[in-house]
Amino acid sequence: MTASIYGGDTNYIRVSRKYTITFNCNFNFFYYPFNVDHCSMIYRVKRNTLNYVSLLKYGSGINYDNNDKLVEYAVGNIDVAKFDTEEPYSGLQVTIQLQHLFASQVLTIFIPTTIINLITFVTYFFKWYDFQNRVMVSLTALLVLMTLFSQVADALPRTSYFKLVDVWFFVSILYTFLVIVSHTVVEVYHKYDHDVLREFGDWGGGGYRQDKKGIREIEDAPPRTWQEKLKDLLYRMPRAPSPRNPNSWPILLNRAAGILTSLFFVVFNLVFWSMAFMQKISAYYMDLERVQVIEEIVGYP
């Protein structure tokens, strides 16, 4: 009878167990739908201390076969690192990156609302005195935005704080409201035919008169100098209210409102999309910092 003795440093004992465990993860939906979240799972040995049992990563540590078709998330990087604790037990921390799929939200939320905002902006290209058509188009766009927001809000995650998509809807509605207000202010300063006759009808022997074609300038009104004509041709800026240009203020307000609202919309888009993509870039660098070099075991079945 022969007895064989094997050294423990050259022989391994492998024990496999299968567990089904449910982990709860905390998500930050502030950047929704562009959020990138990390779900952590901690594995620890409780009964034996580090002097007897050490939990180490074998090979890659964890494998994900991608068989599950997730509807809203895509599994990104999976990191396995040593779990540091004051207790004398060994442990590993598995961090799974979950990237929210935002293509559906872009097609159903951001593109339609952008088109509606552009339709609202187009009203500045209507005749400045066509208040009825300008305000009707803007009000219709506002109603469509409110309806779309009420429908989308039911499908959004419920949070006690606002999300990027909420900010997008709020600013879109605010932009349309500001356009309507600007059209209203232009209409308030708009001088109609009877206003022009009442204010400039007896101006210095000239002024305006009314005939079958409407309000017309009296021929003996002071002629404009060539400097005034050249300035208007180069700058196209209205002068102060006068018999020559009684609606200078509404024209000026209409142009200024169109420029200011355009700048507001462009600046907001730059800030919004910068925040959305900077969150993904910061999540990428966070993954690089999280990677740690820990002891691995390879070579046994």
Tab-separated table of C-alpha atoms in Angstrom:
chain	number	residue	atom	x	y	z
A	1	MET	CA	0.000	0.000	0.000
A	2	THR	CA	1.435	3.279	-1.096
A	3	ALA	CA	0.561	6.656	0.417
A	4	SER	CA	0.995	9.812	-1.673
A	5	ILE	CA	1.497	13.228	-0.167
A	6	TYR	CA	0.883	16.340	-2.289
A	7	GLY	CA	2.033	19.854	-1.454
A	8	GLY	CA	-0.705	22.406	-0.950
A	9	ASP	CA	1.086	25.111	-2.912
A	10	THR	CA	0.923	23.060	-6.105
A	11	ASN	CA	-2.581	21.631	-5.763
A	12	TYR	CA	-5.925	23.368	-5.691
A	13	ILE	CA	-9.278	22.495	-4.197
A	14	ARG	CA	-12.183	24.058	-6.073
A	15	VAL	CA	-15.644	24.347	-4.554
A	16	SER	CA	-18.435	25.796	-6.707
A	17	ARG	CA	-21.777	27.052	-5.511
A	18	LYS	CA	-24.605	28.699	-7.429
A	19	TYR	CA	-26.486	31.595	-5.833
A	20	THR	CA	-29.442	33.595	-7.040
A	21	ILE	CA	-29.333	36.996	-5.356
A	22	THR	CA	-31.300	40.191	-5.924
A	23	PHE	CA	-29.342	43.437	-5.544
A	24	ASN	CA	-30.887	46.887	-5.139
A	25	CYS	CA	-29.207	49.798	-6.893
A	26	ASN	CA	-29.654	53.521	-6.353
A	27	PHE	CA	-30.014	55.502	-9.577
A	28	ASN	CA	-29.470	59.203	-10.104
A	29	PHE	CA	-32.018	60.399	-12.666
A	30	PHE	CA	-30.938	64.038	-12.763
A	31	TYR	CA	-29.312	63.502	-16.174
A	32	TYR	CA	-32.225	61.405	-17.465
A	33	PRO	CA	-32.360	60.208	-20.221
A	34	PHE	CA	-28.573	60.548	-20.584
A	35	ASN	CA	-27.754	59.129	-17.156
A	36	VAL	CA	-24.971	56.598	-16.601
A	37	ASP	CA	-25.326	54.739	-13.292
A	38	HIS	CA	-23.152	52.249	-11.427
A	39	CYS	CA	-24.525	49.272	-9.525
A	40	SER	CA	-22.238	47.810	-6.841
A	41	MET	CA	-22.282	44.262	-5.489
A	42	ILE	CA	-20.117	43.325	-2.502
A	43	TYR	CA	-19.011	39.750	-1.813
A	44	ARG	CA	-17.471	39.072	1.604
A	45	VAL	CA	-16.277	36.141	3.678
A	46	LYS	CA	-17.793	36.388	7.146
A	47	ARG	CA	-16.752	33.268	9.044
A	48	ASN	CA	-12.998	33.251	8.498
A	49	THR	CA	-10.611	36.142	8.790
A	50	LEU	CA	-7.963	37.206	6.320
A	51	ASN	CA	-5.425	35.033	8.109
A	52	TYR	CA	-7.240	31.908	6.906
A	53	VAL	CA	-9.385	32.793	3.852
A	54	SER	CA	-8.758	35.435	1.208
A	55	LEU	CA	-11.334	36.112	-1.484
A	56	LEU	CA	-9.507	36.722	-4.768
A	57	LYS	CA	-10.540	37.393	-8.328
A	58	TYR	CA	-10.184	34.492	-10.723
A	59	GLY	CA	-9.437	35.545	-14.288
A	60	SER	CA	-11.696	38.417	-15.333
A	61	GLY	CA	-13.682	38.000	-12.128
A	62	ILE	CA	-17.153	38.182	-13.657
A	63	ASN	CA	-18.642	37.412	-17.036
A	64	TYR	CA	-21.813	38.809	-18.595
A	65	ASP	CA	-23.125	36.831	-21.556
A	66	ASN	CA	-25.480	39.584	-22.863
A	67	ASN	CA	-28.312	37.129	-23.254
A	68	ASP	CA	-30.767	39.415	-21.480
A	69	LYS	CA	-32.206	42.064	-23.774
A	70	LEU	CA	-32.591	45.098	-21.549
A	71	VAL	CA	-35.198	47.597	-22.694
A	72	GLU	CA	-33.837	50.818	-21.201
A	73	TYR	CA	-30.230	50.072	-20.248
A	74	ALA	CA	-27.066	48.689	-21.763
A	75	VAL	CA	-24.463	47.000	-19.578
A	76	GLY	CA	-21.126	48.788	-19.856
A	77	ASN	CA	-17.869	48.152	-18.032
A	78	ILE	CA	-17.764	45.559	-15.263
A	79	ASP	CA	-14.985	46.066	-12.712
A	80	VAL	CA	-13.891	43.808	-9.872
A	81	ALA	CA	-11.847	45.436	-7.131
A	82	LYS	CA	-10.746	44.627	-3.618
A	83	PHE	CA	-13.247	45.733	-1.019
A	84	ASP	CA	-11.448	47.719	1.663
A	85	THR	CA	-12.937	47.646	5.135
A	86	GLU	CA	-11.800	47.945	8.735
A	87	GLU	CA	-13.181	44.511	9.549
A	88	PRO	CA	-10.718	41.577	9.270
A	89	TYR	CA	-12.626	39.880	6.459
A	90	SER	CA	-11.787	39.497	2.803
A	91	GLY	CA	-14.107	40.871	0.164
A	92	LEU	CA	-14.550	41.893	-3.470
A	93	GLN	CA	-16.650	44.689	-4.914
A	94	VAL	CA	-18.179	44.262	-8.363
A	95	THR	CA	-19.251	47.486	-10.078
A	96	ILE	CA	-21.487	47.272	-13.153
A	97	GLN	CA	-21.978	50.293	-15.367
A	98	LEU	CA	-25.522	50.774	-16.690
A	99	GLN	CA	-25.897	53.181	-19.601
A	100	HIS	CA	-29.380	54.462	-20.285
A	101	LEU	CA	-30.503	54.052	-23.906
A	102	PHE	CA	-31.650	57.511	-24.998
A	103	ALA	CA	-32.289	57.035	-28.737
A	104	SER	CA	-36.023	56.590	-28.172
A	105	GLN	CA	-36.263	59.797	-26.109
A	106	VAL	CA	-34.351	61.748	-28.756
A	107	LEU	CA	-36.804	60.664	-31.455
A	108	THR	CA	-39.978	61.107	-29.398
A	109	ILE	CA	-39.104	64.139	-27.230
A	110	PHE	CA	-36.140	66.260	-28.283
A	111	ILE	CA	-36.568	66.282	-32.066
A	112	PRO	CA	-40.350	67.024	-32.016
A	113	THR	CA	-39.984	69.786	-29.435
A	114	THR	CA	-37.097	71.328	-31.370
A	115	ILE	CA	-39.235	71.384	-34.514
A	116	ILE	CA	-42.081	73.018	-32.588
A	117	ASN	CA	-39.685	75.656	-31.219
A	118	LEU	CA	-38.435	76.363	-34.738
A	119	ILE	CA	-42.027	76.783	-35.924
A	120	THR	CA	-42.508	79.285	-33.118
A	121	PHE	CA	-39.383	81.164	-34.181
A	122	VAL	CA	-40.552	81.278	-37.803
A	123	THR	CA	-43.384	83.598	-36.732
A	124	TYR	CA	-40.808	86.393	-36.590
A	125	PHE	CA	-40.586	86.132	-40.370
A	126	PHE	CA	-44.277	86.954	-40.739
A	127	LYS	CA	-45.196	90.556	-41.368
A	128	TRP	CA	-44.587	92.368	-38.119
A	129	TYR	CA	-48.122	93.815	-38.153
A	130	ASP	CA	-49.783	90.428	-38.818
A	131	PHE	CA	-50.516	89.916	-35.136
A	132	GLN	CA	-53.397	87.491	-35.554
A	133	ASN	CA	-51.508	84.872	-37.567
A	134	ARG	CA	-48.322	85.261	-35.524
A	135	VAL	CA	-50.004	84.772	-32.175
A	136	MET	CA	-52.248	81.942	-33.414
A	137	VAL	CA	-49.272	79.914	-34.642
A	138	SER	CA	-47.384	80.562	-31.395
A	139	LEU	CA	-50.367	79.633	-29.218
A	140	THR	CA	-50.887	76.439	-31.194
A	141	ALA	CA	-47.234	75.518	-30.685
A	142	LEU	CA	-47.611	76.198	-26.943
A	143	LEU	CA	-50.668	73.947	-26.703
A	144	VAL	CA	-48.860	71.166	-28.573
A	145	LEU	CA	-45.901	71.422	-26.188
A	146	MET	CA	-48.172	71.260	-23.139
A	147	THR	CA	-49.981	68.220	-24.528
A	148	LEU	CA	-46.735	66.450	-25.376
A	149	PHE	CA	-45.314	67.157	-21.929
A	150	SER	CA	-48.417	65.812	-20.169
A	151	GLN	CA	-48.201	62.594	-22.196
A	152	VAL	CA	-44.471	62.110	-21.690
A	153	ALA	CA	-44.578	62.932	-17.958
A	154	ASP	CA	-46.585	59.772	-17.230
A	155	ALA	CA	-43.782	57.601	-18.627
A	156	LEU	CA	-40.915	59.398	-16.864
A	157	PRO	CA	-39.363	58.052	-13.647
A	158	ARG	CA	-40.960	59.494	-10.516
A	159	THR	CA	-38.421	61.590	-8.597
A	160	SER	CA	-38.556	64.322	-5.968
A	161	TYR	CA	-36.054	66.390	-7.982
A	162	PHE	CA	-36.193	67.669	-11.532
A	163	LYS	CA	-34.474	65.966	-14.448
A	164	LEU	CA	-32.821	67.251	-17.599
A	165	VAL	CA	-35.843	66.289	-19.642
A	166	ASP	CA	-38.005	68.391	-17.298
A	167	VAL	CA	-35.670	71.341	-17.813
A	168	TRP	CA	-35.915	70.841	-21.584
A	169	PHE	CA	-39.721	70.956	-21.540
A	170	PHE	CA	-39.809	73.918	-19.153
A	171	VAL	CA	-37.444	76.018	-21.271
A	172	SER	CA	-39.279	75.046	-24.478
A	173	ILE	CA	-42.576	76.206	-22.992
A	174	LEU	CA	-40.922	79.340	-21.597
A	175	TYR	CA	-39.407	80.125	-25.003
A	176	THR	CA	-42.798	79.910	-26.706
A	177	PHE	CA	-44.326	82.069	-23.974
A	178	LEU	CA	-41.650	84.739	-24.469
A	179	VAL	CA	-42.311	84.758	-28.209
A	180	ILE	CA	-46.028	85.310	-27.579
A	181	VAL	CA	-45.229	88.133	-25.149
A	182	SER	CA	-42.947	89.801	-27.704
A	183	HIS	CA	-45.666	89.632	-30.375
A	184	THR	CA	-48.091	91.182	-27.908
A	185	VAL	CA	-45.716	94.036	-27.070
A	186	VAL	CA	-45.210	94.743	-30.782
A	187	GLU	CA	-48.967	94.868	-31.222
A	188	VAL	CA	-49.352	97.280	-28.292
A	189	TYR	CA	-47.003	99.784	-29.967
A	190	HIS	CA	-48.440	99.220	-33.432
A	191	LYS	CA	-50.049	102.414	-34.784
A	192	TYR	CA	-52.993	101.788	-37.064
A	193	ASP	CA	-54.298	104.180	-39.709
A	194	HIS	CA	-56.565	106.111	-37.359
A	195	ASP	CA	-53.714	106.431	-34.851
A	196	VAL	CA	-51.413	107.839	-37.531
A	197	LEU	CA	-54.052	110.361	-38.678
A	198	ARG	CA	-54.791	111.453	-35.143
A	199	GLU	CA	-51.119	111.873	-34.199
A	200	PHE	CA	-49.482	113.126	-37.417
A	201	GLY	CA	-52.374	114.320	-39.587
A	202	ASP	CA	-51.673	118.057	-39.214
A	203	TRP	CA	-47.902	117.882	-38.975
A	204	GLY	CA	-46.301	121.084	-40.255
A	205	GLY	CA	-48.426	121.447	-43.360
A	206	GLY	CA	-47.588	117.900	-44.411
A	207	GLY	CA	-48.220	114.634	-42.664
A	208	TYR	CA	-50.684	111.953	-43.778
A	209	ARG	CA	-54.071	111.779	-45.408
A	210	GLN	CA	-56.504	108.951	-46.066
A	211	ASP	CA	-57.892	108.015	-49.459
A	212	LYS	CA	-59.218	104.881	-51.153
A	213	LYS	CA	-55.803	103.214	-50.911
A	214	GLY	CA	-55.513	103.859	-47.170
A	215	ILE	CA	-53.053	106.065	-45.320
A	216	ARG	CA	-50.739	107.976	-47.634
A	217	GLU	CA	-48.079	110.557	-46.953
A	218	ILE	CA	-48.844	114.124	-48.005
A	219	GLU	CA	-46.592	115.146	-50.857
A	220	ASP	CA	-45.448	118.409	-49.311
A	221	ALA	CA	-43.949	116.666	-46.266
A	222	PRO	CA	-40.250	117.498	-45.733
A	223	PRO	CA	-38.112	115.326	-48.021
A	224	ARG	CA	-35.528	112.978	-46.571
A	225	THR	CA	-31.871	113.864	-46.986
A	226	TRP	CA	-29.452	111.561	-48.799
A	227	GLN	CA	-27.662	110.908	-45.500
A	228	GLU	CA	-30.887	109.562	-43.955
A	229	LYS	CA	-31.586	107.378	-46.973
A	230	LEU	CA	-28.016	105.990	-46.955
A	231	LYS	CA	-28.192	105.273	-43.217
A	232	ASP	CA	-31.471	103.403	-43.572
A	233	LEU	CA	-30.070	101.459	-46.516
A	234	LEU	CA	-26.950	100.382	-44.610
A	235	TYR	CA	-28.357	99.745	-41.168
A	236	ARG	CA	-32.054	99.190	-41.833
A	237	MET	CA	-32.787	100.489	-38.351
A	238	PRO	CA	-36.012	102.407	-37.742
A	239	ARG	CA	-35.855	105.947	-36.463
A	240	ALA	CA	-37.856	107.490	-33.653
A	241	PRO	CA	-41.616	107.854	-34.314
A	242	SER	CA	-42.218	110.600	-36.828
A	243	PRO	CA	-44.568	111.300	-39.747
A	244	ARG	CA	-42.026	109.529	-41.948
A	245	ASN	CA	-41.963	106.371	-39.805
A	246	PRO	CA	-44.812	106.249	-37.255
A	247	ASN	CA	-44.220	102.536	-36.452
A	248	SER	CA	-40.510	102.672	-35.754
A	249	TRP	CA	-40.796	101.331	-32.209
A	250	PRO	CA	-42.760	98.159	-32.991
A	251	ILE	CA	-40.410	97.403	-35.879
A	252	LEU	CA	-37.414	97.876	-33.608
A	253	LEU	CA	-38.993	95.750	-30.843
A	254	ASN	CA	-39.821	92.996	-33.315
A	255	ARG	CA	-36.245	92.814	-34.576
A	256	ALA	CA	-34.760	92.948	-31.090
A	257	ALA	CA	-37.136	90.238	-29.837
A	258	GLY	CA	-36.239	87.954	-32.720
A	259	ILE	CA	-32.513	88.356	-32.038
A	260	LEU	CA	-32.769	87.969	-28.250
A	261	THR	CA	-35.028	84.909	-28.342
A	262	SER	CA	-32.742	83.298	-30.918
A	263	LEU	CA	-29.699	83.877	-28.705
A	264	PHE	CA	-31.601	82.523	-25.717
A	265	PHE	CA	-32.518	79.328	-27.582
A	266	VAL	CA	-28.997	78.785	-28.955
A	267	VAL	CA	-27.278	79.381	-25.600
A	268	PHE	CA	-29.678	77.060	-23.820
A	269	ASN	CA	-29.055	74.274	-26.339
A	270	LEU	CA	-25.297	74.657	-25.985
A	271	VAL	CA	-25.487	74.469	-22.183
A	272	PHE	CA	-28.015	71.623	-22.172
A	273	TRP	CA	-26.216	69.307	-24.575
A	274	SER	CA	-22.860	70.121	-22.964
A	275	MET	CA	-24.218	68.977	-19.611
A	276	ALA	CA	-25.692	65.832	-21.161
A	277	PHE	CA	-22.485	64.722	-22.849
A	278	MET	CA	-20.168	65.908	-20.081
A	279	GLN	CA	-21.973	63.505	-17.771
A	280	LYS	CA	-21.034	60.610	-20.034
A	281	ILE	CA	-17.440	61.834	-20.281
A	282	SER	CA	-17.164	62.131	-16.492
A	283	ALA	CA	-18.601	58.611	-16.131
A	284	TYR	CA	-15.894	57.346	-18.501
A	285	TYR	CA	-13.092	58.899	-16.432
A	286	MET	CA	-14.732	57.621	-13.259
A	287	ASP	CA	-14.418	54.095	-14.636
A	288	LEU	CA	-10.731	54.634	-15.311
A	289	GLU	CA	-10.126	55.780	-11.742
A	290	ARG	CA	-12.096	52.893	-10.293
A	291	VAL	CA	-9.940	50.210	-11.918
A	292	GLN	CA	-7.557	48.721	-9.361
A	293	VAL	CA	-4.821	46.126	-9.794
A	294	ILE	CA	-5.597	43.291	-7.368
A	295	GLU	CA	-4.240	39.821	-6.942
A	296	GLU	CA	-5.619	37.344	-9.469
A	297	ILE	CA	-5.628	33.562	-9.613
A	298	VAL	CA	-5.231	31.906	-12.970
A	299	GLY	CA	-4.114	28.545	-14.215
A	300	TYR	CA	-6.413	26.033	-12.512
A	301	PRO	CA	-9.664	24.676	-13.969
